[in-house]
Amino acid sequence: MVSKNQIKLITSLQQKKYRVANQLFFAEGIKVIQELVESNFELVHLYTTQNDFDEVSNAKKTIINESDLKKISALATPNTCLALFKIPANKEIVESGLIIALDSIRDPGNLGTILRLCDWFGINQLICSKETVDIYNPKVVQATMGSIARVNVNYIDLNAFVSETELPVFGTFMDGKNIYKSVLPQEGIIIMGNEANGISPELELLVKNKLTIPRFGSLQKTESLNVATATAIILSEFRRNNS
């Protein structure tokens, strides 16, 4: 059974201001929840329609029916479980290796996919402008498929950070240097721009190394790549150059 107060709290967490106020977020689905339970994230409570998650104490677990799950779920078709977690304190940014920087990424699916790509390619640091969608947005958490547990994410003044870093700064532009013909380093900051507008003019002034993924289509009419797709290609090239 889920109380009215619990329903009110959980559903409120779909909005960022309530996540910030309560320092809580929720995750749905066995895989995502399992990844978070096994990580350093602190479980507050688990609601499940199944008698699963034996590692979770009964004090932090409530067996509920599908009707109650629908009341607290953010999904059109609810999974079998939902869990509340505490939002952890920010970890210090370590300026080494490759770092992905996101400039005003707005689509939750794109952010979740990019975080999964960071996990896949061994990128430990993901830094985001303050205008980027919240990492604890339920749609983002869902899209990460558990990778949120393994990548350090920070929201910062991106312009100030990039202007002060000693790492080489890369950005993706239509008129940049062909990435397939570039010598790419083992360390650096790779900036990925907004879905509609790309990298902001202010940040562009700070980018010393402009890259592009060339078009091969005969008509050359495709305006741009999806930002998550572009991130996958760029990370693949950086890793291939240094494997």
Coordinates of N, CA and C in Angstrom, one line a residue:
M1 N 0.8 -1.2 0.0 CA 0.0 0.0 0.0 C 0.9 1.3 0.0
V2 N 0.5 2.2 -0.8 CA 1.2 3.5 -0.9 C 0.3 4.6 -0.4
S3 N 0.8 5.3 0.6 CA -0.1 6.4 1.2 C -0.2 7.6 0.3
K4 N -1.2 8.4 0.6 CA -1.4 9.6 -0.2 C -0.2 10.5 -0.2
N5 N 0.4 10.6 1.0 CA 1.6 11.5 1.1 C 2.8 11.0 0.3
Q6 N 2.9 9.6 0.3 CA 4.0 9.0 -0.5 C 3.8 9.3 -2.0
I7 N 2.5 9.1 -2.4 CA 2.2 9.3 -3.8 C 2.5 10.8 -4.2
K8 N 2.1 11.7 -3.3 CA 2.3 13.1 -3.6 C 3.8 13.4 -3.7
L9 N 4.6 12.9 -2.7 CA 6.0 13.1 -2.8 C 6.7 12.6 -4.0
I10 N 6.4 11.3 -4.4 CA 7.0 10.7 -5.5 C 6.6 11.4 -6.8
T11 N 5.4 11.6 -7.0 CA 4.9 12.3 -8.3 C 5.5 13.7 -8.4
S12 N 5.7 14.4 -7.2 CA 6.3 15.7 -7.3 C 7.7 15.7 -7.8
L13 N 8.4 14.6 -7.6 CA 9.8 14.5 -8.0 C 10.0 14.4 -9.5
Q14 N 8.9 14.5 -10.2 CA 9.0 14.6 -11.7 C 9.4 16.0 -12.1
Q15 N 9.3 17.0 -11.1 CA 9.7 18.3 -11.3 C 11.0 18.6 -10.6
K16 N 11.9 19.3 -11.3 CA 13.2 19.6 -10.7 C 13.2 20.3 -9.4
K17 N 12.3 21.3 -9.2 CA 12.3 22.1 -8.0 C 12.0 21.2 -6.8
Y18 N 11.2 20.2 -6.9 CA 10.9 19.3 -5.8 C 12.0 18.3 -5.6
R19 N 12.7 17.9 -6.7 CA 13.9 17.0 -6.5 C 15.0 17.8 -5.7
V20 N 15.2 19.0 -6.0 CA 16.2 19.8 -5.3 C 15.8 20.1 -3.9
A21 N 14.5 20.4 -3.7 CA 14.0 20.7 -2.3 C 14.1 19.5 -1.4
N22 N 13.8 18.3 -1.9 CA 13.8 17.1 -1.1 C 15.1 16.3 -1.2
Q23 N 16.0 16.7 -2.2 CA 17.2 16.0 -2.5 C 17.0 14.5 -2.7
L24 N 16.0 14.2 -3.5 CA 15.6 12.9 -3.9 C 15.3 12.8 -5.4
F25 N 15.5 11.6 -5.9 CA 15.0 11.3 -7.3 C 14.5 9.8 -7.3
F26 N 13.9 9.4 -8.4 CA 13.4 8.1 -8.4 C 13.8 7.4 -9.7
A27 N 13.9 6.1 -9.7 CA 14.3 5.3 -10.8 C 13.3 4.2 -11.0
E28 N 13.0 3.7 -12.2 CA 12.1 2.7 -12.5 C 12.7 1.5 -13.3
G29 N 12.3 0.3 -13.0 CA 12.8 -0.8 -13.8 C 13.8 -1.6 -13.0
I30 N 13.8 -2.9 -13.2 CA 14.7 -3.8 -12.4 C 16.2 -3.5 -12.7
K31 N 16.5 -3.3 -14.0 CA 18.0 -3.1 -14.3 C 18.5 -1.8 -13.8
V32 N 17.8 -0.7 -14.0 CA 18.3 0.6 -13.5 C 18.4 0.5 -11.9
I33 N 17.3 0.1 -11.3 CA 17.3 0.1 -9.8 C 18.4 -0.9 -9.3
Q34 N 18.6 -2.0 -9.9 CA 19.7 -2.9 -9.5 C 21.0 -2.3 -9.6
E35 N 21.3 -1.6 -10.7 CA 22.6 -0.9 -10.8 C 22.8 0.1 -9.7
L36 N 21.7 0.9 -9.4 CA 21.8 1.9 -8.4 C 22.0 1.3 -7.0
V37 N 21.3 0.3 -6.7 CA 21.3 -0.4 -5.4 C 22.8 -0.9 -5.2
E38 N 23.4 -1.4 -6.2 CA 24.7 -2.0 -6.1 C 25.8 -0.9 -6.1
S39 N 25.4 0.4 -6.3 CA 26.4 1.4 -6.4 C 26.5 2.2 -5.1
N40 N 27.0 3.4 -5.1 CA 27.1 4.2 -3.9 C 25.9 5.1 -3.7
F41 N 24.9 5.0 -4.5 CA 23.6 5.7 -4.3 C 22.9 5.2 -3.1
E42 N 22.4 6.0 -2.3 CA 21.7 5.6 -1.1 C 20.2 5.4 -1.3
L43 N 19.8 4.2 -1.2 CA 18.3 3.8 -1.4 C 17.5 4.3 -0.2
V44 N 16.4 5.0 -0.5 CA 15.5 5.5 0.5 C 14.4 4.5 0.7
H45 N 13.8 4.1 -0.4 CA 12.7 3.1 -0.4 C 12.4 2.5 -1.7
L46 N 12.1 1.2 -1.7 CA 11.7 0.5 -2.9 C 10.3 0.1 -2.9
Y47 N 9.6 0.3 -4.0 CA 8.2 -0.1 -4.2 C 8.2 -1.1 -5.4
T48 N 7.7 -2.3 -5.1 CA 7.8 -3.4 -6.1 C 6.5 -4.2 -6.1
T49 N 6.2 -4.7 -7.3 CA 5.0 -5.6 -7.4 C 5.4 -7.1 -7.3
Q50 N 6.7 -7.3 -7.2 CA 7.3 -8.6 -7.2 C 8.0 -8.8 -5.8
N51 N 8.2 -10.1 -5.4 CA 8.9 -10.4 -4.2 C 10.4 -10.6 -4.6
D52 N 11.0 -9.4 -5.0 CA 12.4 -9.5 -5.5 C 13.3 -8.6 -4.7
F53 N 14.5 -8.3 -5.2 CA 15.5 -7.5 -4.5 C 15.7 -8.0 -3.0
D54 N 16.2 -9.2 -2.9 CA 16.4 -9.9 -1.6 C 17.4 -9.1 -0.8
E55 N 18.3 -8.4 -1.5 CA 19.4 -7.7 -0.8 C 18.8 -6.4 -0.1
V56 N 17.6 -6.0 -0.4 CA 17.0 -4.8 0.2 C 16.2 -5.2 1.5
S57 N 16.5 -4.6 2.6 CA 15.8 -4.9 3.8 C 14.3 -4.6 3.7
N58 N 13.6 -5.4 4.5 CA 12.1 -5.2 4.5 C 11.7 -3.8 5.0
A59 N 12.6 -3.2 5.8 CA 12.3 -1.8 6.3 C 12.3 -0.8 5.1
K60 N 13.0 -1.1 4.1 CA 13.1 -0.2 2.9 C 12.4 -0.7 1.7
K61 N 11.5 -1.7 1.9 CA 10.8 -2.3 0.7 C 9.3 -2.5 1.0
T62 N 8.5 -2.1 0.0 CA 7.1 -2.2 0.2 C 6.6 -3.0 -1.1
I63 N 5.9 -4.1 -0.9 CA 5.2 -4.8 -2.0 C 3.9 -4.1 -2.3
I64 N 3.7 -3.7 -3.5 CA 2.5 -2.9 -3.9 C 1.8 -3.6 -5.1
N65 N 0.6 -3.2 -5.4 CA -0.1 -3.8 -6.5 C 0.1 -2.9 -7.7
E66 N -0.3 -3.4 -8.9 CA 0.0 -2.6 -10.2 C -0.8 -1.3 -10.2
S67 N -1.9 -1.3 -9.5 CA -2.7 0.0 -9.5 C -2.0 1.0 -8.7
D68 N -1.4 0.7 -7.6 CA -0.6 1.7 -6.9 C 0.7 2.1 -7.6
L69 N 1.3 1.2 -8.3 CA 2.5 1.5 -9.1 C 2.2 2.5 -10.2
K70 N 1.0 2.4 -10.8 CA 0.6 3.3 -11.8 C 0.4 4.7 -11.3
K71 N 0.1 4.8 -10.0 CA -0.1 6.1 -9.4 C 1.2 6.9 -9.2
I72 N 2.3 6.2 -9.0 CA 3.5 6.8 -8.7 C 4.5 6.8 -9.9
S73 N 4.2 6.0 -10.9 CA 5.1 5.9 -12.1 C 5.0 7.1 -13.0
A74 N 6.2 7.4 -13.7 CA 6.2 8.4 -14.7 C 6.1 7.8 -16.1
L75 N 6.0 6.5 -16.2 CA 5.9 5.8 -17.4 C 4.5 5.5 -17.9
A76 N 4.3 5.6 -19.2 CA 3.0 5.3 -19.7 C 2.6 3.8 -19.4
T77 N 3.6 3.0 -19.5 CA 3.4 1.6 -19.2 C 4.4 1.2 -18.0
P78 N 3.9 1.3 -16.8 CA 4.8 1.1 -15.7 C 5.5 -0.2 -15.7
N79 N 6.7 -0.3 -15.2 CA 7.5 -1.5 -15.0 C 7.0 -2.2 -13.8
T80 N 7.8 -3.0 -13.1 CA 7.4 -3.7 -12.0 C 7.8 -3.1 -10.7
C81 N 8.7 -2.0 -10.8 CA 9.2 -1.5 -9.5 C 9.7 0.0 -9.7
L82 N 9.7 0.7 -8.6 CA 10.1 2.1 -8.6 C 10.9 2.3 -7.2
A83 N 12.0 3.0 -7.3 CA 12.8 3.2 -6.1 C 13.2 4.6 -5.9
L84 N 13.1 5.1 -4.7 CA 13.6 6.4 -4.3 C 15.0 6.4 -3.8
F85 N 15.8 7.3 -4.3 CA 17.2 7.5 -3.9 C 17.5 8.9 -3.5
K86 N 18.5 9.0 -2.7 CA 19.0 10.3 -2.3 C 19.9 10.9 -3.4
I87 N 19.8 12.2 -3.7 CA 20.7 12.8 -4.6 C 22.1 12.9 -3.9
P88 N 23.2 12.4 -4.5 CA 24.5 12.4 -3.8 C 25.1 13.8 -3.9
A89 N 26.0 14.1 -3.0 CA 26.8 15.3 -3.0 C 27.7 15.3 -4.3
N90 N 27.9 16.5 -4.8 CA 28.8 16.6 -6.0 C 30.2 16.1 -5.7
K91 N 30.8 15.4 -6.6 CA 32.2 15.1 -6.5 C 33.1 16.0 -7.3
E92 N 34.3 16.2 -6.9 CA 35.2 17.1 -7.5 C 35.5 16.7 -8.9
I93 N 35.6 17.6 -9.8 CA 36.0 17.3 -11.2 C 37.5 17.1 -11.3
V94 N 37.8 16.0 -11.9 CA 39.2 15.6 -12.0 C 39.6 15.9 -13.5
E95 N 40.5 16.9 -13.7 CA 40.9 17.3 -15.0 C 42.0 16.4 -15.6
S96 N 41.6 15.3 -16.0 CA 42.5 14.4 -16.7 C 41.7 13.4 -17.6
G97 N 42.4 12.9 -18.5 CA 41.8 12.0 -19.5 C 40.8 12.8 -20.4
L98 N 39.8 12.1 -21.0 CA 38.8 12.8 -21.8 C 37.6 13.2 -21.0
I99 N 37.1 14.4 -21.2 CA 35.9 14.9 -20.5 C 34.9 15.3 -21.5
I100 N 33.7 14.9 -21.4 CA 32.6 15.4 -22.3 C 32.0 16.6 -21.6
A101 N 31.8 17.7 -22.3 CA 31.1 18.8 -21.8 C 29.9 19.1 -22.7
L102 N 28.7 19.3 -22.1 CA 27.5 19.5 -22.8 C 27.0 20.9 -22.6
D103 N 26.8 21.6 -23.8 CA 26.3 23.0 -23.8 C 24.8 23.0 -24.1
S104 N 24.0 23.1 -23.0 CA 22.6 23.3 -23.2 C 21.9 22.2 -23.9
I105 N 22.2 21.0 -23.6 CA 21.5 19.8 -24.1 C 20.1 19.8 -23.4
R106 N 19.0 19.7 -24.2 CA 17.7 19.9 -23.6 C 16.9 18.6 -23.6
D107 N 17.2 17.7 -24.5 CA 16.4 16.4 -24.6 C 16.9 15.4 -23.6
P108 N 16.0 14.9 -22.7 CA 16.4 13.9 -21.7 C 16.9 12.6 -22.3
G109 N 16.4 12.2 -23.4 CA 16.9 11.0 -24.1 C 18.3 11.1 -24.6
N110 N 18.6 12.3 -25.1 CA 20.0 12.6 -25.6 C 20.9 12.6 -24.4
L111 N 20.6 13.2 -23.3 CA 21.5 13.2 -22.1 C 21.7 11.8 -21.6
G112 N 20.6 11.0 -21.5 CA 20.7 9.7 -21.0 C 21.6 8.8 -21.9
T113 N 21.4 9.0 -23.2 CA 22.2 8.2 -24.1 C 23.7 8.6 -24.1
I114 N 24.0 9.9 -24.0 CA 25.3 10.4 -23.9 C 26.0 9.9 -22.6
L115 N 25.3 9.8 -21.5 CA 25.9 9.3 -20.3 C 26.2 7.8 -20.5
R116 N 25.3 7.0 -21.2 CA 25.6 5.6 -21.5 C 26.9 5.5 -22.3
L117 N 27.0 6.4 -23.3 CA 28.2 6.4 -24.2 C 29.5 6.7 -23.3
C118 N 29.4 7.6 -22.4 CA 30.5 7.9 -21.5 C 30.9 6.6 -20.8
D119 N 29.9 5.9 -20.3 CA 30.2 4.7 -19.5 C 30.9 3.7 -20.5
W120 N 30.3 3.5 -21.7 CA 30.8 2.5 -22.6 C 32.3 2.8 -23.0
F121 N 32.6 4.1 -23.3 CA 33.9 4.5 -23.8 C 34.9 4.9 -22.6
G122 N 34.5 4.6 -21.4 CA 35.4 4.9 -20.3 C 35.6 6.3 -20.0
I123 N 34.6 7.2 -20.2 CA 34.7 8.6 -19.9 C 34.1 8.7 -18.4
N124 N 35.0 9.1 -17.5 CA 34.6 9.2 -16.1 C 33.9 10.5 -15.7
Q125 N 34.2 11.6 -16.5 CA 33.7 12.9 -16.2 C 32.7 13.4 -17.3
L126 N 31.6 13.8 -16.9 CA 30.6 14.5 -17.8 C 30.3 15.8 -17.1
I127 N 30.6 16.9 -17.8 CA 30.2 18.2 -17.2 C 29.2 18.9 -18.1
C128 N 28.3 19.6 -17.4 CA 27.1 20.1 -18.1 C 26.9 21.6 -17.8
S129 N 26.5 22.4 -18.8 CA 26.1 23.8 -18.5 C 24.9 23.7 -17.6
K130 N 24.7 24.8 -16.9 CA 23.5 24.9 -16.0 C 22.2 24.9 -16.8
E131 N 22.2 25.1 -18.1 CA 21.0 25.1 -18.9 C 20.7 23.7 -19.4
T132 N 21.6 22.7 -19.2 CA 21.4 21.4 -19.7 C 20.3 20.7 -18.8
V133 N 19.5 19.8 -19.4 CA 18.5 19.1 -18.6 C 19.1 18.4 -17.4
D134 N 18.3 18.3 -16.4 CA 18.7 17.7 -15.1 C 19.0 16.2 -15.2
I135 N 20.1 15.8 -14.7 CA 20.5 14.4 -14.8 C 19.5 13.5 -14.0
Y136 N 18.8 14.0 -13.0 CA 17.9 13.3 -12.2 C 16.5 13.3 -12.7
N137 N 16.3 14.0 -13.9 CA 15.0 13.9 -14.5 C 14.6 12.4 -14.8
P138 N 13.4 12.0 -14.4 CA 13.1 10.5 -14.6 C 13.4 10.0 -16.0
K139 N 13.1 10.8 -17.0 CA 13.4 10.3 -18.4 C 14.9 10.1 -18.6
V140 N 15.7 11.0 -18.0 CA 17.1 10.9 -18.2 C 17.6 9.6 -17.4
V141 N 17.2 9.5 -16.2 CA 17.6 8.3 -15.4 C 17.2 7.0 -16.1
Q142 N 16.0 7.0 -16.7 CA 15.6 5.8 -17.4 C 16.5 5.5 -18.6
A143 N 16.8 6.6 -19.4 CA 17.6 6.4 -20.6 C 19.0 6.0 -20.3
T144 N 19.5 6.3 -19.1 CA 20.9 5.9 -18.8 C 21.1 4.4 -18.6
M145 N 20.0 3.7 -18.3 CA 20.0 2.2 -18.1 C 21.1 1.8 -17.1
G146 N 21.2 2.7 -16.0 CA 22.1 2.3 -15.0 C 23.5 3.0 -15.0
S147 N 23.9 3.5 -16.2 CA 25.2 4.1 -16.3 C 25.3 5.4 -15.4
I148 N 24.3 5.9 -15.0 CA 24.3 7.1 -14.1 C 25.1 6.7 -12.8
A149 N 25.2 5.5 -12.5 CA 25.9 5.0 -11.3 C 27.4 5.0 -11.5
R150 N 27.9 5.2 -12.7 CA 29.4 5.0 -13.0 C 30.0 6.2 -13.6
V151 N 29.3 7.3 -13.8 CA 29.9 8.5 -14.4 C 29.7 9.7 -13.5
N152 N 30.7 10.4 -13.3 CA 30.6 11.6 -12.4 C 30.1 12.8 -13.2
V153 N 28.9 13.3 -12.8 CA 28.3 14.4 -13.5 C 28.2 15.7 -12.7
N154 N 28.7 16.8 -13.3 CA 28.6 18.1 -12.6 C 28.0 19.2 -13.4
Y155 N 27.2 20.0 -12.8 CA 26.6 21.2 -13.5 C 27.4 22.4 -13.1
I156 N 28.0 23.1 -14.0 CA 28.9 24.2 -13.7 C 28.7 25.4 -14.7
D157 N 29.4 26.5 -14.4 CA 29.5 27.6 -15.4 C 30.5 27.1 -16.4
L158 N 30.0 26.6 -17.5 CA 30.9 25.9 -18.5 C 31.9 26.9 -19.2
N159 N 31.4 28.1 -19.4 CA 32.3 29.1 -20.0 C 33.5 29.4 -19.1
A160 N 33.3 29.6 -17.8 CA 34.3 29.8 -16.9 C 35.3 28.6 -16.8
F161 N 34.7 27.4 -16.7 CA 35.6 26.2 -16.6 C 36.5 26.1 -17.8
V162 N 35.9 26.2 -19.0 CA 36.7 26.0 -20.3 C 37.7 27.1 -20.4
S163 N 37.4 28.3 -20.0 CA 38.4 29.4 -20.1 C 39.6 29.2 -19.2
E164 N 39.4 28.5 -18.1 CA 40.5 28.3 -17.1 C 41.2 27.0 -17.2
T165 N 40.7 26.0 -18.0 CA 41.3 24.7 -18.0 C 42.6 24.7 -18.8
E166 N 43.5 23.8 -18.4 CA 44.8 23.7 -19.2 C 44.7 22.5 -20.2
L167 N 43.6 21.8 -20.2 CA 43.4 20.7 -21.2 C 43.1 21.3 -22.5
P168 N 43.4 20.6 -23.6 CA 43.0 21.0 -25.0 C 41.5 21.0 -25.1
V169 N 40.9 21.9 -25.8 CA 39.4 22.0 -25.9 C 39.0 21.7 -27.3
F170 N 38.1 20.8 -27.5 CA 37.6 20.4 -28.8 C 36.1 20.7 -28.9
G171 N 35.7 21.1 -30.1 CA 34.3 21.3 -30.3 C 33.9 20.8 -31.7
T172 N 32.6 20.5 -31.8 CA 32.1 20.0 -33.1 C 31.4 21.1 -33.9
F173 N 31.8 21.3 -35.1 CA 31.3 22.4 -36.0 C 31.2 21.9 -37.4
M174 N 30.3 22.5 -38.2 CA 30.1 22.1 -39.6 C 31.4 22.4 -40.4
D175 N 32.1 23.4 -40.0 CA 33.3 23.9 -40.7 C 34.6 23.5 -40.0
G176 N 34.6 22.5 -39.2 CA 35.8 22.1 -38.5 C 36.7 21.2 -39.3
K177 N 37.7 20.7 -38.7 CA 38.7 19.8 -39.4 C 38.1 18.4 -39.4
N178 N 38.3 17.7 -40.5 CA 37.8 16.3 -40.6 C 38.3 15.4 -39.5
I179 N 37.4 14.9 -38.7 CA 37.9 14.1 -37.5 C 38.6 12.8 -37.9
Y180 N 38.3 12.3 -39.1 CA 38.9 11.1 -39.6 C 40.4 11.3 -40.1
K181 N 40.7 12.6 -40.2 CA 42.1 12.9 -40.7 C 42.9 13.6 -39.6
S182 N 42.3 13.6 -38.4 CA 42.9 14.4 -37.2 C 43.7 13.5 -36.3
V183 N 44.8 14.0 -35.8 CA 45.5 13.3 -34.7 C 44.9 13.7 -33.4
L184 N 44.3 12.8 -32.6 CA 43.5 13.1 -31.5 C 44.3 12.7 -30.2
P185 N 44.3 13.5 -29.2 CA 45.1 13.2 -28.0 C 44.3 12.3 -27.0
Q186 N 45.0 11.9 -26.0 CA 44.4 11.1 -24.9 C 43.7 11.9 -23.9
E187 N 44.0 13.2 -23.9 CA 43.3 14.0 -22.9 C 42.7 15.2 -23.6
G188 N 41.6 15.7 -23.0 CA 41.0 16.9 -23.6 C 39.5 17.0 -23.2
I189 N 39.0 18.2 -23.4 CA 37.6 18.4 -23.2 C 36.9 18.5 -24.5
I190 N 35.8 17.7 -24.7 CA 35.1 17.6 -26.0 C 33.7 18.2 -25.7
I191 N 33.4 19.4 -26.3 CA 32.2 20.1 -26.1 C 31.2 19.7 -27.2
M192 N 30.0 19.3 -26.7 CA 28.9 19.0 -27.6 C 27.8 20.0 -27.4
G193 N 27.3 20.6 -28.5 CA 26.4 21.7 -28.4 C 24.9 21.3 -28.4
N194 N 24.1 22.4 -28.2 CA 22.7 22.3 -28.2 C 22.1 21.7 -29.4
E195 N 21.0 20.9 -29.3 CA 20.4 20.2 -30.4 C 20.0 21.1 -31.6
A196 N 19.5 22.3 -31.3 CA 19.1 23.2 -32.3 C 20.1 24.2 -32.8
N197 N 20.9 24.7 -31.8 CA 21.8 25.8 -32.1 C 23.3 25.5 -32.0
G198 N 23.6 24.3 -31.6 CA 25.0 23.9 -31.6 C 25.7 24.6 -30.4
I199 N 27.0 24.8 -30.5 CA 27.8 25.4 -29.4 C 27.6 26.9 -29.4
S200 N 27.4 27.5 -28.2 CA 27.1 28.9 -28.1 C 28.3 29.7 -28.6
P201 N 28.0 30.9 -29.2 CA 29.0 31.8 -29.7 C 30.1 32.1 -28.6
E202 N 29.7 32.3 -27.4 CA 30.7 32.6 -26.3 C 31.7 31.4 -26.1
L203 N 31.1 30.2 -26.1 CA 32.0 29.0 -25.9 C 32.8 28.8 -27.2
E204 N 32.3 29.1 -28.3 CA 33.0 28.9 -29.6 C 34.3 29.6 -29.6
L205 N 34.3 30.8 -29.0 CA 35.5 31.6 -28.9 C 36.7 30.9 -28.1
L206 N 36.3 30.0 -27.3 CA 37.2 29.3 -26.4 C 37.7 28.0 -27.0
V207 N 37.1 27.6 -28.1 CA 37.5 26.3 -28.7 C 38.6 26.5 -29.6
K208 N 39.8 25.9 -29.3 CA 40.9 26.0 -30.1 C 41.0 24.9 -31.2
N209 N 40.3 23.8 -31.0 CA 40.4 22.7 -31.9 C 38.9 22.3 -32.4
K210 N 38.6 22.8 -33.6 CA 37.3 22.6 -34.2 C 37.3 21.3 -35.1
L211 N 36.4 20.4 -34.8 CA 36.3 19.2 -35.5 C 34.9 19.1 -36.2
T212 N 34.9 18.3 -37.3 CA 33.6 18.0 -37.9 C 33.6 16.5 -38.3
I213 N 32.4 16.0 -38.4 CA 32.1 14.6 -38.9 C 31.6 14.9 -40.3
P214 N 32.5 14.5 -41.3 CA 32.1 14.9 -42.7 C 30.9 14.1 -43.2
R215 N 30.1 14.7 -44.1 CA 29.0 14.1 -44.7 C 29.5 13.3 -46.0
F216 N 28.9 12.1 -46.2 CA 29.3 11.3 -47.3 C 28.2 11.2 -48.3
G217 N 27.0 11.6 -48.0 CA 25.8 11.5 -48.9 C 26.1 12.4 -50.2
S218 N 25.6 11.9 -51.3 CA 25.9 12.6 -52.6 C 25.2 13.9 -52.7
L219 N 24.0 14.1 -52.0 CA 23.3 15.3 -52.1 C 23.7 16.3 -51.1
Q220 N 24.4 15.9 -50.0 CA 24.9 16.8 -49.0 C 23.8 17.7 -48.4
K221 N 22.6 17.2 -48.2 CA 21.5 18.0 -47.7 C 21.2 17.9 -46.2
T222 N 21.8 16.8 -45.6 CA 21.5 16.6 -44.2 C 22.2 17.7 -43.4
E223 N 21.4 18.5 -42.6 CA 21.9 19.6 -41.9 C 22.8 19.3 -40.7
S224 N 22.4 18.2 -40.0 CA 23.2 17.9 -38.8 C 22.9 16.5 -38.3
L225 N 23.8 16.0 -37.4 CA 23.5 14.7 -36.8 C 22.9 14.9 -35.4
N226 N 22.1 14.0 -35.0 CA 21.7 14.0 -33.6 C 22.9 14.0 -32.7
V227 N 22.8 14.8 -31.6 CA 23.9 15.1 -30.8 C 24.5 13.8 -30.1
A228 N 23.6 12.9 -29.7 CA 24.0 11.6 -29.1 C 24.8 10.8 -30.2
T229 N 24.2 10.8 -31.4 CA 24.9 10.0 -32.5 C 26.3 10.6 -32.7
A230 N 26.4 11.9 -32.8 CA 27.6 12.6 -33.0 C 28.6 12.3 -31.9
T231 N 28.1 12.2 -30.7 CA 29.0 11.9 -29.5 C 29.6 10.5 -29.7
A232 N 28.8 9.6 -30.1 CA 29.2 8.2 -30.3 C 30.4 8.1 -31.3
I233 N 30.2 8.8 -32.4 CA 31.2 8.8 -33.5 C 32.5 9.4 -33.0
I234 N 32.4 10.6 -32.3 CA 33.6 11.3 -31.8 C 34.3 10.5 -30.8
L235 N 33.6 10.0 -29.8 CA 34.3 9.2 -28.8 C 35.0 7.9 -29.4
S236 N 34.3 7.3 -30.4 CA 34.9 6.2 -31.0 C 36.2 6.5 -31.7
E237 N 36.2 7.7 -32.4 CA 37.5 8.1 -33.0 C 38.6 8.5 -32.0
F238 N 38.2 9.2 -31.0 CA 39.2 9.5 -29.9 C 39.8 8.2 -29.4
R239 N 39.0 7.2 -29.1 CA 39.5 6.0 -28.5 C 40.2 5.1 -29.5
R240 N 39.8 5.2 -30.8 CA 40.5 4.4 -31.8 C 41.9 5.0 -32.0
N241 N 42.0 6.3 -32.0 CA 43.3 6.9 -32.2 C 44.3 6.6 -31.0
N242 N 43.8 6.2 -29.9 CA 44.6 6.0 -28.7 C 44.6 4.6 -28.2
S243 N 44.1 3.7 -29.0 CA 44.0 2.3 -28.5 C 45.3 1.5 -28.8

